Each structure stands twice: as C-alpha cells, then as structure tokens.
mmCIF file of N, CA and C in Angstrom:
data_model
loop_
_atom_site.group_PDB
_atom_site.id
_atom_site.type_symbol
_atom_site.label_atom_id
_atom_site.label_comp_id
_atom_site.label_asym_id
_atom_site.label_seq_id
_atom_site.Cartn_x
_atom_site.Cartn_y
_atom_site.Cartn_z
ATOM 1 N N MET A 939 -7.052 -5.594 6.839
ATOM 2 C CA MET A 939 -7.300 -4.144 7.020
ATOM 3 C C MET A 939 -8.941 -4.072 6.846
ATOM 4 N N ASN A 940 -9.433 -3.201 7.526
ATOM 5 C CA ASN A 940 -10.888 -3.136 7.314
ATOM 6 C C ASN A 940 -11.563 -2.071 6.445
ATOM 7 N N LYS A 941 -12.627 -1.719 6.350
ATOM 8 C CA LYS A 941 -13.122 -0.831 5.270
ATOM 9 C C LYS A 941 -12.818 0.628 5.218
ATOM 10 N N GLN A 942 -12.521 1.037 6.490
ATOM 11 C CA GLN A 942 -12.047 2.535 6.847
ATOM 12 C C GLN A 942 -10.716 2.669 6.338
ATOM 13 N N GLU A 943 -9.667 1.419 6.804
ATOM 14 C CA GLU A 943 -8.590 1.517 6.852
ATOM 15 C C GLU A 943 -8.124 1.325 5.173
ATOM 16 N N THR A 944 -8.938 0.840 4.526
ATOM 17 C CA THR A 944 -8.948 0.464 2.996
ATOM 18 C C THR A 944 -9.148 1.797 2.437
ATOM 19 N N GLN A 945 -10.095 2.439 2.733
ATOM 20 C CA GLN A 945 -10.350 3.762 2.214
ATOM 21 C C GLN A 945 -9.424 5.025 2.476
ATOM 22 N N LYS A 946 -8.629 4.655 3.760
ATOM 23 C CA LYS A 946 -7.388 5.487 3.610
ATOM 24 C C LYS A 946 -6.156 5.332 2.699
ATOM 25 N N ILE A 947 -6.027 4.364 2.401
ATOM 26 C CA ILE A 947 -5.161 3.537 1.175
ATOM 27 C C ILE A 947 -5.757 4.485 -0.005
ATOM 28 N N LEU A 948 -6.680 4.001 -0.321
ATOM 29 C CA LEU A 948 -7.313 4.417 -1.843
ATOM 30 C C LEU A 948 -7.213 6.051 -1.863
ATOM 31 N N ALA A 949 -7.434 6.577 -0.402
ATOM 32 C CA ALA A 949 -7.414 8.194 -0.863
ATOM 33 C C ALA A 949 -6.200 8.446 -0.929
ATOM 34 N N VAL A 950 -5.091 7.723 -0.458
ATOM 35 C CA VAL A 950 -3.655 8.201 -0.755
ATOM 36 C C VAL A 950 -3.376 8.087 -2.242
ATOM 37 N N LEU A 951 -3.661 6.923 -2.924
ATOM 38 C CA LEU A 951 -3.414 6.799 -4.177
ATOM 39 C C LEU A 951 -4.074 7.490 -5.052
ATOM 40 N N VAL A 952 -5.477 8.341 -5.053
ATOM 41 C CA VAL A 952 -6.196 9.052 -5.599
ATOM 42 C C VAL A 952 -5.439 10.362 -5.736
ATOM 43 N N VAL A 953 -5.063 10.894 -4.242
ATOM 44 C CA VAL A 953 -4.025 12.101 -4.421
ATOM 45 C C VAL A 953 -2.950 12.017 -5.147
ATOM 46 N N THR A 954 -2.383 11.030 -4.966
ATOM 47 C CA THR A 954 -1.013 10.660 -5.713
ATOM 48 C C THR A 954 -0.804 10.415 -7.296
ATOM 49 N N TYR A 955 -1.910 9.430 -7.487
ATOM 50 C CA TYR A 955 -2.161 9.148 -8.916
ATOM 51 C C TYR A 955 -3.350 9.652 -9.531
ATOM 52 N N PRO A 956 -3.531 11.089 -9.937
ATOM 53 C CA PRO A 956 -4.949 11.670 -10.588
ATOM 54 C C PRO A 956 -5.567 10.592 -11.507
ATOM 55 N N ASN A 957 -5.073 9.906 -12.218
ATOM 56 C CA ASN A 957 -5.593 9.227 -13.228
ATOM 57 C C ASN A 957 -6.213 7.483 -12.456
ATOM 58 N N PHE A 958 -6.063 7.773 -11.566
ATOM 59 C CA PHE A 958 -6.222 6.228 -10.641
ATOM 60 C C PHE A 958 -7.871 5.981 -10.935
ATOM 61 N N ASN A 959 -8.236 5.190 -11.108
ATOM 62 C CA ASN A 959 -9.525 4.929 -11.932
ATOM 63 C C ASN A 959 -10.428 4.599 -10.450
ATOM 64 N N THR A 960 -11.419 5.526 -10.128
ATOM 65 C CA THR A 960 -12.362 5.480 -9.053
ATOM 66 C C THR A 960 -13.521 5.690 -9.645
ATOM 67 N N ALA A 961 -13.999 4.982 -10.674
ATOM 68 C CA ALA A 961 -15.324 5.364 -11.235
ATOM 69 C C ALA A 961 -16.578 4.586 -10.404
ATOM 70 N N ASP A 962 -16.033 3.596 -9.859
ATOM 71 C CA ASP A 962 -16.942 2.569 -8.995
ATOM 72 C C ASP A 962 -16.254 2.496 -7.729
ATOM 73 N N VAL A 963 -16.183 3.735 -6.748
ATOM 74 C CA VAL A 963 -15.465 3.355 -5.766
ATOM 75 C C VAL A 963 -15.941 2.508 -4.601
ATOM 76 N N ASN A 964 -17.373 2.200 -4.685
ATOM 77 C CA ASN A 964 -17.699 1.293 -3.785
ATOM 78 C C ASN A 964 -16.949 -0.146 -3.905
ATOM 79 N N THR A 965 -17.068 -0.459 -5.459
ATOM 80 C CA THR A 965 -16.596 -1.949 -5.784
ATOM 81 C C THR A 965 -15.018 -1.794 -5.548
ATOM 82 N N LEU A 966 -14.448 -0.821 -5.818
ATOM 83 C CA LEU A 966 -13.137 -0.837 -5.736
ATOM 84 C C LEU A 966 -12.470 -1.019 -4.275
ATOM 85 N N THR A 967 -13.361 -0.192 -3.267
ATOM 86 C CA THR A 967 -13.105 -0.350 -2.060
ATOM 87 C C THR A 967 -13.396 -2.042 -1.363
ATOM 88 N N ASN A 968 -14.739 -2.575 -1.813
ATOM 89 C CA ASN A 968 -14.863 -3.825 -1.617
ATOM 90 C C ASN A 968 -13.463 -4.879 -1.994
ATOM 91 N N VAL A 969 -13.069 -4.865 -3.189
ATOM 92 C CA VAL A 969 -12.071 -5.278 -3.833
ATOM 93 C C VAL A 969 -10.767 -5.283 -2.984
ATOM 94 N N TRP A 970 -10.461 -4.134 -2.915
ATOM 95 C CA TRP A 970 -9.091 -3.990 -2.066
ATOM 96 C C TRP A 970 -9.195 -4.546 -0.593
ATOM 97 N N GLU A 971 -10.467 -4.227 0.039
ATOM 98 C CA GLU A 971 -10.626 -4.980 1.211
ATOM 99 C C GLU A 971 -10.231 -6.377 1.197
ATOM 100 N N MET A 972 -11.045 -6.787 0.488
ATOM 101 C CA MET A 972 -11.130 -8.513 0.334
ATOM 102 C C MET A 972 -9.614 -8.935 0.196
ATOM 103 N N ILE A 973 -8.808 -8.133 -0.791
ATOM 104 C CA ILE A 973 -7.511 -8.685 -1.106
ATOM 105 C C ILE A 973 -6.476 -8.459 0.184
ATOM 106 N N PHE A 974 -6.648 -7.345 1.120
ATOM 107 C CA PHE A 974 -5.825 -7.140 1.985
ATOM 108 C C PHE A 974 -6.536 -7.684 3.391
ATOM 109 N N LYS A 975 -7.320 -8.727 3.448
ATOM 110 C CA LYS A 975 -8.110 -8.849 4.386
ATOM 111 C C LYS A 975 -7.399 -9.431 5.676
ATOM 112 N N ASP A 976 -6.136 -10.047 5.168
ATOM 113 C CA ASP A 976 -5.307 -10.685 6.049
ATOM 114 C C ASP A 976 -3.818 -10.116 6.282
ATOM 115 N N TYR A 977 -3.990 -8.637 6.112
ATOM 116 C CA TYR A 977 -2.693 -7.728 6.233
ATOM 117 C C TYR A 977 -3.365 -6.711 7.258
ATOM 118 N N THR A 978 -2.455 -6.262 7.760
ATOM 119 C CA THR A 978 -2.681 -4.903 8.741
ATOM 120 C C THR A 978 -2.482 -3.713 7.847
ATOM 121 N N TYR A 979 -3.312 -2.983 8.520
ATOM 122 C CA TYR A 979 -3.325 -1.258 7.795
ATOM 123 C C TYR A 979 -1.684 -0.649 7.973
ATOM 124 N N ALA A 980 -0.924 -1.046 9.079
ATOM 125 C CA ALA A 980 0.525 -0.644 8.921
ATOM 126 C C ALA A 980 1.523 -1.538 8.040
ATOM 127 N N GLU A 981 0.768 -2.738 7.751
ATOM 128 C CA GLU A 981 1.831 -3.246 6.639
ATOM 129 C C GLU A 981 1.385 -2.758 5.442
ATOM 130 N N VAL A 982 0.257 -2.401 5.055
ATOM 131 C CA VAL A 982 -0.088 -2.259 3.608
ATOM 132 C C VAL A 982 0.422 -0.701 3.678
ATOM 133 N N ASN A 983 0.075 0.053 4.551
ATOM 134 C CA ASN A 983 0.502 1.637 4.446
ATOM 135 C C ASN A 983 1.957 1.403 4.486
ATOM 136 N N GLN A 984 2.939 0.840 5.117
ATOM 137 C CA GLN A 984 4.150 0.766 4.853
ATOM 138 C C GLN A 984 4.635 0.470 3.322
ATOM 139 N N ALA A 985 3.966 -0.848 3.034
ATOM 140 C CA ALA A 985 4.621 -0.875 1.562
ATOM 141 C C ALA A 985 4.116 0.175 0.547
ATOM 142 N N LEU A 986 2.700 0.659 0.717
ATOM 143 C CA LEU A 986 2.654 1.891 -0.023
ATOM 144 C C LEU A 986 3.521 3.214 -0.244
ATOM 145 N N THR A 987 4.149 3.238 1.534
ATOM 146 C CA THR A 987 4.831 4.387 1.507
ATOM 147 C C THR A 987 6.515 4.186 0.445
ATOM 148 N N THR A 988 6.777 2.582 0.610
ATOM 149 C CA THR A 988 7.872 2.217 -0.063
ATOM 150 C C THR A 988 7.606 2.321 -1.315
ATOM 151 N N TYR A 989 6.492 1.959 -1.962
ATOM 152 C CA TYR A 989 6.553 2.049 -3.467
ATOM 153 C C TYR A 989 6.206 3.613 -3.845
ATOM 154 N N LEU A 990 5.681 4.430 -2.983
ATOM 155 C CA LEU A 990 5.738 5.677 -3.503
ATOM 156 C C LEU A 990 6.903 6.210 -3.525
ATOM 157 N N SER A 991 7.912 5.998 -2.652
ATOM 158 C CA SER A 991 9.116 6.802 -2.775
ATOM 159 C C SER A 991 10.324 6.141 -3.373
ATOM 160 N N THR A 992 9.682 4.894 -4.019
ATOM 161 C CA THR A 992 10.593 4.218 -4.891
ATOM 162 C C THR A 992 10.560 3.782 -6.518
ATOM 163 N N ASN A 993 9.206 3.863 -6.491
ATOM 164 C CA ASN A 993 8.846 3.293 -7.983
ATOM 165 C C ASN A 993 8.618 4.545 -8.736
ATOM 166 N N THR A 994 9.250 4.489 -10.001
ATOM 167 C CA THR A 994 9.132 5.833 -10.738
ATOM 168 C C THR A 994 8.084 5.680 -12.182
ATOM 169 N N SER A 995 7.496 4.585 -12.141
ATOM 170 C CA SER A 995 6.781 4.066 -13.327
ATOM 171 C C SER A 995 6.359 5.100 -13.699
ATOM 172 N N GLY A 996 5.246 6.058 -12.621
ATOM 173 C CA GLY A 996 4.201 7.049 -12.670
ATOM 174 C C GLY A 996 3.160 6.274 -12.703
ATOM 175 N N PHE A 997 2.791 5.036 -12.331
ATOM 176 C CA PHE A 997 1.318 3.899 -12.284
ATOM 177 C C PHE A 997 1.227 3.785 -10.694
ATOM 178 N N ALA A 998 0.193 4.066 -10.664
ATOM 179 C CA ALA A 998 -0.559 3.516 -9.072
ATOM 180 C C ALA A 998 -0.040 1.908 -8.933
ATOM 181 N N PRO A 999 0.306 1.626 -7.599
ATOM 182 C CA PRO A 999 0.565 -0.031 -7.575
ATOM 183 C C PRO A 999 -0.646 -0.751 -7.727
ATOM 184 N N LEU A 1000 -0.404 -2.132 -8.322
ATOM 185 C CA LEU A 1000 -1.429 -2.896 -8.162
ATOM 186 C C LEU A 1000 -1.293 -3.719 -6.832
ATOM 187 N N PRO A 1001 -2.283 -4.438 -6.431
ATOM 188 C CA PRO A 1001 -2.575 -5.008 -5.023
ATOM 189 C C PRO A 1001 -1.137 -5.812 -4.596
ATOM 190 N N ALA A 1002 -0.922 -6.624 -6.150
ATOM 191 C CA ALA A 1002 0.175 -7.285 -5.984
ATOM 192 C C ALA A 1002 1.417 -6.790 -5.717
ATOM 193 N N HIS A 1003 1.777 -5.672 -6.199
ATOM 194 C CA HIS A 1003 3.008 -4.708 -6.116
ATOM 195 C C HIS A 1003 3.058 -4.629 -4.498
ATOM 196 N N LEU A 1004 1.952 -4.266 -3.684
ATOM 197 C CA LEU A 1004 1.995 -4.059 -2.130
ATOM 198 C C LEU A 1004 2.191 -5.238 -1.368
ATOM 199 N N ILE A 1005 1.793 -6.358 -2.069
ATOM 200 C CA ILE A 1005 1.885 -7.629 -1.407
ATOM 201 C C ILE A 1005 3.159 -8.218 -1.541
ATOM 202 N N ASP A 1006 3.664 -8.187 -2.477
ATOM 203 C CA ASP A 1006 5.158 -8.552 -3.031
ATOM 204 C C ASP A 1006 6.026 -7.707 -1.683
ATOM 205 N N LEU A 1007 6.011 -6.437 -1.408
ATOM 206 C CA LEU A 1007 6.690 -5.606 -0.776
ATOM 207 C C LEU A 1007 6.413 -6.022 0.765
ATOM 208 N N ILE A 1008 5.203 -6.191 1.160
ATOM 209 C CA ILE A 1008 4.878 -6.614 2.473
ATOM 210 C C ILE A 1008 5.372 -8.074 2.786
ATOM 211 N N HIS A 1009 5.483 -9.041 1.732
ATOM 212 C CA HIS A 1009 6.332 -10.526 1.865
ATOM 213 C C HIS A 1009 7.639 -9.917 1.823
ATOM 214 N N SER A 1010 8.368 -9.014 1.203
ATOM 215 C CA SER A 1010 9.835 -8.932 1.486
ATOM 216 C C SER A 1010 10.202 -8.255 2.712
ATOM 217 N N PHE A 1011 9.290 -7.397 3.208
ATOM 218 C CA PHE A 1011 9.397 -7.191 4.566
ATOM 219 C C PHE A 1011 9.551 -8.014 5.594
ATOM 220 N N ARG A 1012 8.361 -8.970 5.512
ATOM 221 C CA ARG A 1012 8.310 -9.999 6.456
ATOM 222 C C ARG A 1012 9.635 -11.071 6.320
ATOM 223 N N GLU A 1013 9.882 -11.459 5.256
ATOM 224 C CA GLU A 1013 10.907 -12.006 4.932
ATOM 225 C C GLU A 1013 12.579 -11.660 5.442
ATOM 226 N N SER A 1014 12.806 -10.274 5.440
ATOM 227 C CA SER A 1014 13.758 -9.613 6.035
ATOM 228 C C SER A 1014 13.588 -9.479 7.393
ATOM 229 N N GLY A 1015 12.548 -9.717 8.287
ATOM 230 C CA GLY A 1015 12.653 -9.399 9.381
ATOM 231 C C GLY A 1015 12.261 -8.100 9.738
ATOM 232 N N SER A 1016 12.252 -7.188 8.637
ATOM 233 C CA SER A 1016 12.080 -5.385 8.913
ATOM 234 C C SER A 1016 10.799 -5.373 9.119
ATOM 235 N N ASP A 1017 10.446 -4.432 10.380
ATOM 236 C CA ASP A 1017 9.002 -3.802 10.477
ATOM 237 C C ASP A 1017 8.951 -2.401 9.853
ATOM 238 N N GLU A 1018 9.827 -1.995 9.336
ATOM 239 C CA GLU A 1018 10.151 -0.754 8.942
ATOM 240 C C GLU A 1018 10.584 -0.492 7.452
ATOM 241 N N ASN A 1019 9.655 0.330 6.923
ATOM 242 C CA ASN A 1019 10.298 0.530 5.531
ATOM 243 C C ASN A 1019 11.763 1.090 5.143
ATOM 244 N N PRO A 1020 12.467 0.878 4.231
ATOM 245 C CA PRO A 1020 13.726 1.346 3.914
ATOM 246 C C PRO A 1020 13.897 2.941 4.160
ATOM 247 N N SER A 1021 13.258 3.788 4.053
ATOM 248 C CA SER A 1021 13.108 5.130 4.460
ATOM 249 C C SER A 1021 13.598 5.410 5.802
ATOM 250 N N ALA A 1022 12.575 4.777 6.623
ATOM 251 C CA ALA A 1022 12.823 4.777 7.942
ATOM 252 C C ALA A 1022 14.106 4.284 8.805
ATOM 253 N N MET A 1023 14.402 3.392 8.133
ATOM 254 C CA MET A 1023 15.426 2.362 8.885
ATOM 255 C C MET A 1023 16.750 3.443 8.193
ATOM 256 N N TRP A 1024 16.748 3.961 7.158
ATOM 257 C CA TRP A 1024 18.153 5.243 6.894
ATOM 258 C C TRP A 1024 18.162 6.065 7.511
ATOM 259 N N ASP A 1025 16.733 6.931 7.783
ATOM 260 C CA ASP A 1025 16.694 7.957 8.715
ATOM 261 C C ASP A 1025 17.541 7.731 10.156
ATOM 262 N N LYS A 1026 17.394 6.266 10.575
ATOM 263 C CA LYS A 1026 17.866 5.737 12.317
ATOM 264 C C LYS A 1026 19.324 5.913 11.723
ATOM 265 N N VAL A 1027 20.268 5.558 10.619
ATOM 266 C CA VAL A 1027 21.334 5.738 10.614
ATOM 267 C C VAL A 1027 22.009 7.032 10.670
ATOM 268 N N MET A 1028 21.548 7.991 9.526
ATOM 269 C CA MET A 1028 21.510 9.310 9.526
ATOM 270 C C MET A 1028 21.516 9.813 11.184
#
C-alpha cells in the first residue's frame, strides 16, 4: 500500500472508532504504510471490512489483526470477504 491508500484506511478507522489515537497522524501513517507495504490496498481494505463487520470488541484493529485476516483469505483461496460471498449465495 502507498501513503495515500494508507490514509484512506486510517480515515475509516478514525470515523469508526472515535477513540482511535491519531495524536501524531504523520507517524501513524508512516508506520502503517511500512507495515502494509507488501500488501495491496484491496487486501487491506477487504480485511478491514471483514474486521468491522465481524469484530464486536469495540476496539480498532491492530495491524496484526488485519494481516491475519489477509493470510486467512489467501490460504482459503478467497479473493472476497465473507459478506460479499454470502451476498452471491442469496
């Protein structure tokens, strides 16, 4: 993911989780960009969408949560999140 794509992901987190700490937005963006440099925006967005629709903890995801979801999608051979696949069935 590049910086602009990282900012899009972080914007969703800020809107969804009002307590998400963005005190130093530049550092936060740089760190997340570094962590997700080997992943596409589509993969990270898919993982975030799945996390937002399935996790009930009330806490924003750590990067590791999203990476775990990405790896599970890759292992299952799925290029769609579970919600999108269910919509196809219906």
